Short mmCIF file of C-alpha atoms in Angstrom, two decimals:
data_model
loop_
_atom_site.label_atom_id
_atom_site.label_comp_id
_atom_site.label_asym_id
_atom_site.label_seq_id
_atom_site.Cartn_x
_atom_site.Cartn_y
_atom_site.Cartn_z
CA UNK A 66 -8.54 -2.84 15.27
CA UNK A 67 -7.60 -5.51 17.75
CA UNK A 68 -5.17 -8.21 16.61
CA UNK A 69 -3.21 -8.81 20.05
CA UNK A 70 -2.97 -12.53 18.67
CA UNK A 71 -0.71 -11.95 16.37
CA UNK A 72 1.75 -10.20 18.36
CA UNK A 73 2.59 -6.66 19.07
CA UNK A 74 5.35 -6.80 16.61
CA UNK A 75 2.66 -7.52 13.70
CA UNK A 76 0.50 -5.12 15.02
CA UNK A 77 2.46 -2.45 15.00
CA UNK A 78 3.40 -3.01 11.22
CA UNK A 79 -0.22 -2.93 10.26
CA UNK A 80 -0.54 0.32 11.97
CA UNK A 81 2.68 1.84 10.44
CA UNK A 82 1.80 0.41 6.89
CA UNK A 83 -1.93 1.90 7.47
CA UNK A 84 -0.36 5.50 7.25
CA UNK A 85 0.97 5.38 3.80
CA UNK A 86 -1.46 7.17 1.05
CA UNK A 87 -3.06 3.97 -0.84
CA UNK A 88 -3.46 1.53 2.34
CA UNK A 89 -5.75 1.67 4.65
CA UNK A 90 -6.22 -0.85 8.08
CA UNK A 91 -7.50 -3.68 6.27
CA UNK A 92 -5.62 -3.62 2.83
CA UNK A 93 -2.13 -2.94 5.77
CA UNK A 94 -3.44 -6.42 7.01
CA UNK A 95 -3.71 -8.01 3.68
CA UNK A 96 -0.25 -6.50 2.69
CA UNK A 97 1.27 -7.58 6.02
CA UNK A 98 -0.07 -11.34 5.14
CA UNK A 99 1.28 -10.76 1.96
CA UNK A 100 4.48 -9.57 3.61
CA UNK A 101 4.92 -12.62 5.67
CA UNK A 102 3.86 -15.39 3.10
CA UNK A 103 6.41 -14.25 0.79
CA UNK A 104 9.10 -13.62 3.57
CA UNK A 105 12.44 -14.62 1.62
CA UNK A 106 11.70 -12.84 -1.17
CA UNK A 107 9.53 -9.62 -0.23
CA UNK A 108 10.03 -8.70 3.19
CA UNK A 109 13.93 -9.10 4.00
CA UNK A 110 14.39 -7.56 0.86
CA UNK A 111 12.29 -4.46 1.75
CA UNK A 112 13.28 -4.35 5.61
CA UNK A 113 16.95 -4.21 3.93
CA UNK A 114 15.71 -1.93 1.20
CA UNK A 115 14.38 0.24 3.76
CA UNK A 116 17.51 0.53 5.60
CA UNK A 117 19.14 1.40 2.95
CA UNK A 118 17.27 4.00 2.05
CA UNK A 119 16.97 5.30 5.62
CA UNK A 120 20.91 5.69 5.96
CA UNK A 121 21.49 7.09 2.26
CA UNK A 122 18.16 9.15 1.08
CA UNK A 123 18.52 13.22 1.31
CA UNK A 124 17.16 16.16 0.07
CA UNK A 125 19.14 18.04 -3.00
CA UNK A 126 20.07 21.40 -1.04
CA UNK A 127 19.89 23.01 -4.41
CA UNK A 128 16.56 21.89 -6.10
CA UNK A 129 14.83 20.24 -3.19
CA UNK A 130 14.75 16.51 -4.69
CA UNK A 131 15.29 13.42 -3.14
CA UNK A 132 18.58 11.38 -3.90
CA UNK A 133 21.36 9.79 -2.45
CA UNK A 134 23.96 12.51 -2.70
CA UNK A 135 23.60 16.27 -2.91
CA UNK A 136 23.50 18.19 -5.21
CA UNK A 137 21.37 15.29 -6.22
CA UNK A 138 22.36 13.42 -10.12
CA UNK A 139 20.31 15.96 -11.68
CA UNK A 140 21.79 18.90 -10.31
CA UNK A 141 25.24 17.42 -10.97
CA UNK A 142 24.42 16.31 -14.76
CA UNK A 143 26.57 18.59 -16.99
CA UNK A 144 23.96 18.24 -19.63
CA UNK A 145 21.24 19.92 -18.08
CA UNK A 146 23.21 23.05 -16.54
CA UNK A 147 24.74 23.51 -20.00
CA UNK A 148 20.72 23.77 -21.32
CA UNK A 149 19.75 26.52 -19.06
CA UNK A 150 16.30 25.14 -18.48
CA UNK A 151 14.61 25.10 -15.09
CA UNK A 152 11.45 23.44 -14.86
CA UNK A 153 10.06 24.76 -11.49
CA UNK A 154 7.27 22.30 -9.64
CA UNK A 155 5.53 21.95 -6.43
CA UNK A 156 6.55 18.71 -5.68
CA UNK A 157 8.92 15.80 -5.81
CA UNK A 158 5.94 13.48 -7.48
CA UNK A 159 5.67 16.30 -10.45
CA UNK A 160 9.52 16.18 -10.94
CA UNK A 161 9.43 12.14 -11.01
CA UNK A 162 6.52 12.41 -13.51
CA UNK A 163 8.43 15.39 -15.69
CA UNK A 164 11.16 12.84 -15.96
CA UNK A 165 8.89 9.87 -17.00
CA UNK A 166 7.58 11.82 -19.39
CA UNK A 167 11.20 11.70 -20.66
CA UNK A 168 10.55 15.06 -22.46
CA UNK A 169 13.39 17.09 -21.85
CA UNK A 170 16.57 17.49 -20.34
CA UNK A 171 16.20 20.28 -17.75
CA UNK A 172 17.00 21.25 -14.37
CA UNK A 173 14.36 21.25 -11.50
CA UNK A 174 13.77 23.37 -8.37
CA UNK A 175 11.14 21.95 -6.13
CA UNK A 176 8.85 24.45 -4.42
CA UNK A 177 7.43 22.12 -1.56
CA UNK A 178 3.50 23.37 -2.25
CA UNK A 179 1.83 26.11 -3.20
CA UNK A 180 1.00 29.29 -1.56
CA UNK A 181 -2.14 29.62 -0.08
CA UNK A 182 -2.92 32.08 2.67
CA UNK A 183 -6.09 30.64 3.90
CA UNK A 184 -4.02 27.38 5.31
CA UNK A 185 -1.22 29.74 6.69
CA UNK A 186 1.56 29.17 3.45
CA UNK A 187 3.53 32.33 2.98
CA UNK A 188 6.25 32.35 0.59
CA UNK A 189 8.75 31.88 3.38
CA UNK A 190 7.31 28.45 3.69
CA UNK A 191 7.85 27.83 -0.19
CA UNK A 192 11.99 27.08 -1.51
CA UNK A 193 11.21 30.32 -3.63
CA UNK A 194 14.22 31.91 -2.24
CA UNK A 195 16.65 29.66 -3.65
CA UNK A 196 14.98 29.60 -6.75
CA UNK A 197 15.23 33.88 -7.18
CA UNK A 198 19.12 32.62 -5.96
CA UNK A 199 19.61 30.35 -8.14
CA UNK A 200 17.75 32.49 -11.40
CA UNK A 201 20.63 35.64 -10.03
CA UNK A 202 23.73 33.80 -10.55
CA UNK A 203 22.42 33.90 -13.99
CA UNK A 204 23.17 30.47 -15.87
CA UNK A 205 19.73 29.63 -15.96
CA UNK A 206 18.10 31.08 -19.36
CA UNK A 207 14.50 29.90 -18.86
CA UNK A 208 12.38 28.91 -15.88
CA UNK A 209 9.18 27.04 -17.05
CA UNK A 210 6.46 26.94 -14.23
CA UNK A 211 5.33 23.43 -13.77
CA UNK A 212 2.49 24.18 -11.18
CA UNK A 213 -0.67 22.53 -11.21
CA UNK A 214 -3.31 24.28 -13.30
CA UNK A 215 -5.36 25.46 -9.40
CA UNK A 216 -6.01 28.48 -8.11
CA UNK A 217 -3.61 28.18 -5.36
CA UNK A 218 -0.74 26.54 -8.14
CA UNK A 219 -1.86 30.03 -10.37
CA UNK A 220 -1.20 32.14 -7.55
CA UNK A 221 1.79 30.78 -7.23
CA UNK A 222 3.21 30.97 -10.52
CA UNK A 223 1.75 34.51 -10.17
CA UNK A 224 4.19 35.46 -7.67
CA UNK A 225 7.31 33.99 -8.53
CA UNK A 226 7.15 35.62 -11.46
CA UNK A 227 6.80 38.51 -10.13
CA UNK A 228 9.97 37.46 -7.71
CA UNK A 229 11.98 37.07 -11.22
CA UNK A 230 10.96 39.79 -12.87
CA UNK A 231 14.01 41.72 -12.66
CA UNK A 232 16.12 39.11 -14.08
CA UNK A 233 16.80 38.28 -17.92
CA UNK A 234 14.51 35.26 -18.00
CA UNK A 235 12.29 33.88 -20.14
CA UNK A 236 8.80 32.54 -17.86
CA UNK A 237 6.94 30.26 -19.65
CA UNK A 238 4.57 27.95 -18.27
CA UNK A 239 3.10 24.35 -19.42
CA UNK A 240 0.63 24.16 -22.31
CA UNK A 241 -3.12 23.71 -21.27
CA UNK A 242 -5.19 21.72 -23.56
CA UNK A 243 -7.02 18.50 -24.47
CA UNK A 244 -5.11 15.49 -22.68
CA UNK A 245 -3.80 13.11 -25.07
CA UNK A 246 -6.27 10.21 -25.48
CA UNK A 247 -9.05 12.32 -23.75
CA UNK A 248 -12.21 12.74 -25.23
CA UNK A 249 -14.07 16.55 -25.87
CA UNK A 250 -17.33 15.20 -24.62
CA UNK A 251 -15.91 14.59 -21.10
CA UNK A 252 -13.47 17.72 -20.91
CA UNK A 253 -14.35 20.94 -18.79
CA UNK A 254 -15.25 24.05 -20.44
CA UNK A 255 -12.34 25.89 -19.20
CA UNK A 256 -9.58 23.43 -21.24
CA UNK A 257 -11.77 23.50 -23.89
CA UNK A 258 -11.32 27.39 -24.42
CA UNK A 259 -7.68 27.15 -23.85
CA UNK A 260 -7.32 24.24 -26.23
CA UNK A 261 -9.33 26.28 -28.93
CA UNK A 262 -7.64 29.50 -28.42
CA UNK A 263 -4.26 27.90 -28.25
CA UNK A 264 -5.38 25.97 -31.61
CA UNK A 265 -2.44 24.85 -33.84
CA UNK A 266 -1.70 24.11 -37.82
CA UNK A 267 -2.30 20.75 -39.23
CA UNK B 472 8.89 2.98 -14.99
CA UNK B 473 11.91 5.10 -15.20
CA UNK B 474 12.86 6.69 -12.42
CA UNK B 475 16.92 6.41 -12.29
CA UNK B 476 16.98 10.08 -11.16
CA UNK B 477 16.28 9.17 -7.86
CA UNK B 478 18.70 7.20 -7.24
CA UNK B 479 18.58 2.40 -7.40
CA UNK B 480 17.82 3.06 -3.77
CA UNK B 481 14.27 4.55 -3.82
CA UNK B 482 13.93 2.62 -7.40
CA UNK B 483 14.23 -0.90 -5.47
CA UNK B 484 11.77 0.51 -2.80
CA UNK B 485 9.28 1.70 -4.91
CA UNK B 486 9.37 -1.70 -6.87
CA UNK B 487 9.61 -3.91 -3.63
CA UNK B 488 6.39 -2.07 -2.31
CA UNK B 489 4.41 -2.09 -5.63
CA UNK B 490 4.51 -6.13 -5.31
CA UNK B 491 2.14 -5.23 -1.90
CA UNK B 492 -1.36 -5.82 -2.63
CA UNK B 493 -3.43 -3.16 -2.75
CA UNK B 494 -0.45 -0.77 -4.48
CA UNK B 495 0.98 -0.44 -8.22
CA UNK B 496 3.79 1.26 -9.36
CA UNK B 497 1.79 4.52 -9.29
CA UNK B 498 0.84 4.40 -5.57
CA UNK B 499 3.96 2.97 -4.74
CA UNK B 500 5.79 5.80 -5.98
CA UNK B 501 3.44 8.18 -4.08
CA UNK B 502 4.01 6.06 -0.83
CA UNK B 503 7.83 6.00 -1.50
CA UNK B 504 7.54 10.14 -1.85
CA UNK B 505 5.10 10.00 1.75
CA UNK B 506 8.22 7.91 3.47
CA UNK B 507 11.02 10.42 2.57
CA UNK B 508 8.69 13.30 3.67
CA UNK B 509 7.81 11.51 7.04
CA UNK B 510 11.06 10.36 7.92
CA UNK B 511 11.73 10.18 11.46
CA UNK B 512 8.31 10.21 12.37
CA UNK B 513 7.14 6.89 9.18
CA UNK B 514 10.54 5.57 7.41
CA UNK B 515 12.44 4.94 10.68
CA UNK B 516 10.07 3.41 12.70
CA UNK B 517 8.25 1.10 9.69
CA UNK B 518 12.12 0.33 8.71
CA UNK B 519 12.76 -1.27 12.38
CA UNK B 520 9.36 -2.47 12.52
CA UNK B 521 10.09 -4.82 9.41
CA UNK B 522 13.64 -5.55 10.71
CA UNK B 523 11.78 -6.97 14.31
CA UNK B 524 9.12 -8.54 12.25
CA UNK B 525 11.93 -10.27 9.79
CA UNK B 526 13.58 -11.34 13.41
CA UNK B 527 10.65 -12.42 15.32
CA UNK B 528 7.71 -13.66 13.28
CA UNK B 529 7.06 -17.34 12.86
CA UNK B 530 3.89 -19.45 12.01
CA UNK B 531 2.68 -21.74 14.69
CA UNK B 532 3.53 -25.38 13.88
CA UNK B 533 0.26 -26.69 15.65
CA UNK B 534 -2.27 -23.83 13.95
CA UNK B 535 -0.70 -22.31 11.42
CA UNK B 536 -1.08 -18.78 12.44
CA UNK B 537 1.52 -16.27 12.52
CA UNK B 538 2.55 -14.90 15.94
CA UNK B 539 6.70 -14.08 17.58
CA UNK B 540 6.48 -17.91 19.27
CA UNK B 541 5.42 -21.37 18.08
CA UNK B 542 3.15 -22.72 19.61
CA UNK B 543 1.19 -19.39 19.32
CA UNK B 544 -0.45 -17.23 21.89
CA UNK B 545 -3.76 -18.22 20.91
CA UNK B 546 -2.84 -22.47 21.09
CA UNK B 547 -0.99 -21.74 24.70
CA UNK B 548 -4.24 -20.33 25.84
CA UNK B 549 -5.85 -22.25 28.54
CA UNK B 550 -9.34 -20.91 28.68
CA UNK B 551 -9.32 -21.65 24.57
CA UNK B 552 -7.54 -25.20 24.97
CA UNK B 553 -10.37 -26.06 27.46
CA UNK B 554 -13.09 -24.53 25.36
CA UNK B 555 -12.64 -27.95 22.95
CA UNK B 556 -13.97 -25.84 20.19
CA UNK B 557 -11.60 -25.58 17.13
CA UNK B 558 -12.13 -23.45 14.07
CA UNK B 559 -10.82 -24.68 10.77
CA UNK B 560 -9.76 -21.61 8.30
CA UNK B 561 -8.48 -21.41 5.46
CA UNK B 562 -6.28 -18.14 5.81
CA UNK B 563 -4.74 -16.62 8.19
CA UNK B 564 -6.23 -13.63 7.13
CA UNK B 565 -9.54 -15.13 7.99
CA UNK B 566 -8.13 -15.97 11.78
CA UNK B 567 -7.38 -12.72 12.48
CA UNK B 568 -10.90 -11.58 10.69
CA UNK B 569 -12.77 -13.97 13.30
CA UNK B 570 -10.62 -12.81 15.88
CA UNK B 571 -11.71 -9.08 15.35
CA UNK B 572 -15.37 -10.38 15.27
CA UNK B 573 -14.74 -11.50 18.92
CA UNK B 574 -17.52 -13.64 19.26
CA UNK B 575 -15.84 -17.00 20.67
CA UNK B 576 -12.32 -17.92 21.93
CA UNK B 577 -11.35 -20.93 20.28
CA UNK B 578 -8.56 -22.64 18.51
CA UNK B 579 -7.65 -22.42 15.11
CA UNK B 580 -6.61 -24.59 12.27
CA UNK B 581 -5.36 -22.88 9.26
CA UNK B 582 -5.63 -25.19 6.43
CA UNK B 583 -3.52 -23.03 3.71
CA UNK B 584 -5.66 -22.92 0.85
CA UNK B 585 -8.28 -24.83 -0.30
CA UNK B 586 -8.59 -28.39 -2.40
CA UNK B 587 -8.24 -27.41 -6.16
CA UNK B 588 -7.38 -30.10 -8.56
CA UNK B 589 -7.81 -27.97 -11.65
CA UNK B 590 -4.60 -25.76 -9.78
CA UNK B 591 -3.15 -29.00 -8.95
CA UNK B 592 -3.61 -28.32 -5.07
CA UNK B 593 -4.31 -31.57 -3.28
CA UNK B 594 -4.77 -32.56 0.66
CA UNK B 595 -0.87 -33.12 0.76
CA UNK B 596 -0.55 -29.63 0.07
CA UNK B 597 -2.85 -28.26 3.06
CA UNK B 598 -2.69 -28.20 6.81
CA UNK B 599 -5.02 -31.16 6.82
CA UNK B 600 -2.80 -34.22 8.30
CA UNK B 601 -1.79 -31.99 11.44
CA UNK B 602 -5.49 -31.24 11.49
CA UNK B 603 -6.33 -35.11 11.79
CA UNK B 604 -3.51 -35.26 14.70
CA UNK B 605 -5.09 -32.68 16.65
CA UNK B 606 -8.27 -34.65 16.93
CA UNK B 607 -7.39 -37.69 17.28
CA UNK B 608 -5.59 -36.39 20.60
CA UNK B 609 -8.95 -36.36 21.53
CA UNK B 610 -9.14 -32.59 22.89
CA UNK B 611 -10.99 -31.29 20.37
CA UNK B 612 -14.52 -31.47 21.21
CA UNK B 613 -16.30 -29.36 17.95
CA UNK B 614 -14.69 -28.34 14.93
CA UNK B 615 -16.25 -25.73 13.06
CA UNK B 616 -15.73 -25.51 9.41
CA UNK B 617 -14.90 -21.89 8.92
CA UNK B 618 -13.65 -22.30 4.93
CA UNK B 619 -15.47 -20.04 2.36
CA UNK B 620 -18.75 -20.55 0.44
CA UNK B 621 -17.36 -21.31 -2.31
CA UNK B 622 -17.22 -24.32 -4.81
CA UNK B 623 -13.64 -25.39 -3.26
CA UNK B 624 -14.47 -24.04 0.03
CA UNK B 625 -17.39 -26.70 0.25
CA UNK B 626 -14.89 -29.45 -1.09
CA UNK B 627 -12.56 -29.17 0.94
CA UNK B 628 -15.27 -29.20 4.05
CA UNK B 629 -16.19 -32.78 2.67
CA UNK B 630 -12.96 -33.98 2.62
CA UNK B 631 -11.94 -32.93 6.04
CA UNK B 632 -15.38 -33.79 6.85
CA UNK B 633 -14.79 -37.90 5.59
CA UNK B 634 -11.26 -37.92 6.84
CA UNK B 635 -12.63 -36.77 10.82
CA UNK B 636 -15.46 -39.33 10.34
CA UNK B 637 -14.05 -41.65 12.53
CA UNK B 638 -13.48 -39.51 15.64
CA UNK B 639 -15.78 -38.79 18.17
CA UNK B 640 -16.29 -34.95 17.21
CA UNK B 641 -19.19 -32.99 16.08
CA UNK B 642 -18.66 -31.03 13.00
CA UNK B 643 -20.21 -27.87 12.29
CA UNK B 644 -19.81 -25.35 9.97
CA UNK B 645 -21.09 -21.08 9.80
CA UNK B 646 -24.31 -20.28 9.53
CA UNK B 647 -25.60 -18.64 5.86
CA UNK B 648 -28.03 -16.49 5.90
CA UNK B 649 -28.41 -12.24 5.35
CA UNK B 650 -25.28 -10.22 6.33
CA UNK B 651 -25.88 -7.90 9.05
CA UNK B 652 -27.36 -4.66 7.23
CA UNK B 653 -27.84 -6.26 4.07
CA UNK B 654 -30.32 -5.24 2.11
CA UNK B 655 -32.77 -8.86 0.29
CA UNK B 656 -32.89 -6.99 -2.74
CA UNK B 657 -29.34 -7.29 -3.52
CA UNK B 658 -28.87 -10.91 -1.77
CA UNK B 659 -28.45 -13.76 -4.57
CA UNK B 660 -31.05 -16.71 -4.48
CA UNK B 661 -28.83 -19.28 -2.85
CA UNK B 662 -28.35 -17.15 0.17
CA UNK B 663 -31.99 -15.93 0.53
CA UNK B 664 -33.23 -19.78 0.05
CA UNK B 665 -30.88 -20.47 2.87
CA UNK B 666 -31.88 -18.03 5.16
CA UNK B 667 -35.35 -18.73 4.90
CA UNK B 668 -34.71 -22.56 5.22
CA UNK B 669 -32.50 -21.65 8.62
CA UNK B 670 -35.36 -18.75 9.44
CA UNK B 671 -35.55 -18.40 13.71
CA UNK B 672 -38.12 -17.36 15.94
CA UNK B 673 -38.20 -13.89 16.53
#
């Protein structure tokens, strides 16, 4: 990639915006165009939006998510304390899509990943400690594990409940099935079993 | 997209970035997520990499490309200022593509767009009057009509073509013919009757 023409300074934001998941080096050239044409109204406001979020953005010491304070609004939300529910998932992007989903009021406890031994992730590695923590001082009533349906998210679920065993605590995990909207033909056998033996009434 | 939990800060980022092309909401969200998680080593240095951009970037006033000073590296280049040979573009981004090609080192003329009357775009609203002033300076020895193969691309070559008519400089324009590693089978008809009307020895 050699664009000394247009400056080091542009340069080096192609680079930088090449790194995030999505962009690669040319769509990082398009966007820093993009970025450029529309200069007023897109780029001050993300270089300052940015900044902000430089200065102000942490990690909730209690559930691992990102906010501006910690505890983060969720941890702090009277609400969901008072409904005892802990949804535990791997990461921040499964806590952001839990919350789309708009489903339920619960509180959250981010893992960080999954355990897998093969790439060197020991349960040290994994927030599972503040989660058995935070299941002892005992005003949580059920901990529903989130994980993704993979063998390394299984194993995981696996031994965190095992971790919690000792506590009064309902474990329940999410439902497998057919997706909403999805189609039989194109579904794996595996969620096909599930969805048949976990068949409901009409 | 709901996603108060985390706080207007990351909210406004991930809906400043999802106006990039190349990213929605969905992959701005993800990128948002990568930031946090990279943050001394991604967030910082992107975040003071926009601020220096925001600071320093300008578009050349002769050319029209964007560099940190006006005129632009590439129009205070003596070796390309001698050369006589000026490329009209339409886009920046195609400036910087013919830059990475690296075949020639020539001057540039960035038109802006393209002549559209159905979009209401006429000559007033291109690059085209500075383009007349740079040749009539008499410098310019060969401009090169660098503008895209399309229907409005080819228009706006005639135009600037009948408005240079009067100087004394030759006008050329790319070559069409079979893309490097392109395969005839896929090639449309226009192209392949081109190439073989432009065929070379070999």
């Amino acid at each position: 990639m050699n664009n000394q023409n247009g400056g080091p300074e542009i340069e080096q934001l192609v680079q930088l915006l090449a790194r995030l998941p999505g962009l690669g080096p040319r769509s990082a050239r398009r966007a820093v165009l993009h970025l450029i044409k529309k200069k007023d109204t897109l780029m001050v406001p993300l270089a300052t939006a940015l900044d902000r979020a430089v200065d102000t953005v942490v990690t909730c010491a209690q559930c691992g998510n990102v906010d501006t304070k910690s505890p983060c609004n969720i941890c702090s939300d009277t609400r969901r304390i008072e409904s005892g529910l802990l949804i535990v998932v791997e990461d921040v992007a499964d806590l952001w899509a839990l919350e789309r989903a708009g489903a339920n009021k619960s509180l959250y406890h981010v893992l960080g990943g999954t355990l897998s031994p093969l790439d060197g992730v020991g349960p040290e590695d994994l927030n599972i400690n503040t989660l058995v923590d935070r299941v002892e001082k005992g005003d949580v009533r059920e901990v529903v594990l989130a994980v993704n349906a993979t063998v390394d998210g299984q194993t995981t679920a696996h031994y965190v409940t095992d971790r919690l065993e000792s506590f009064e605590v309902k474990i329940t995990r999410l439902a497998h099935g057919v997706p909403v909207g999805g189609e039989l033909d194109y579904l794996d056998e595996g969620t096909l079993t599930q969805a048949l033996n976990a068949r409901t009434d009409f």
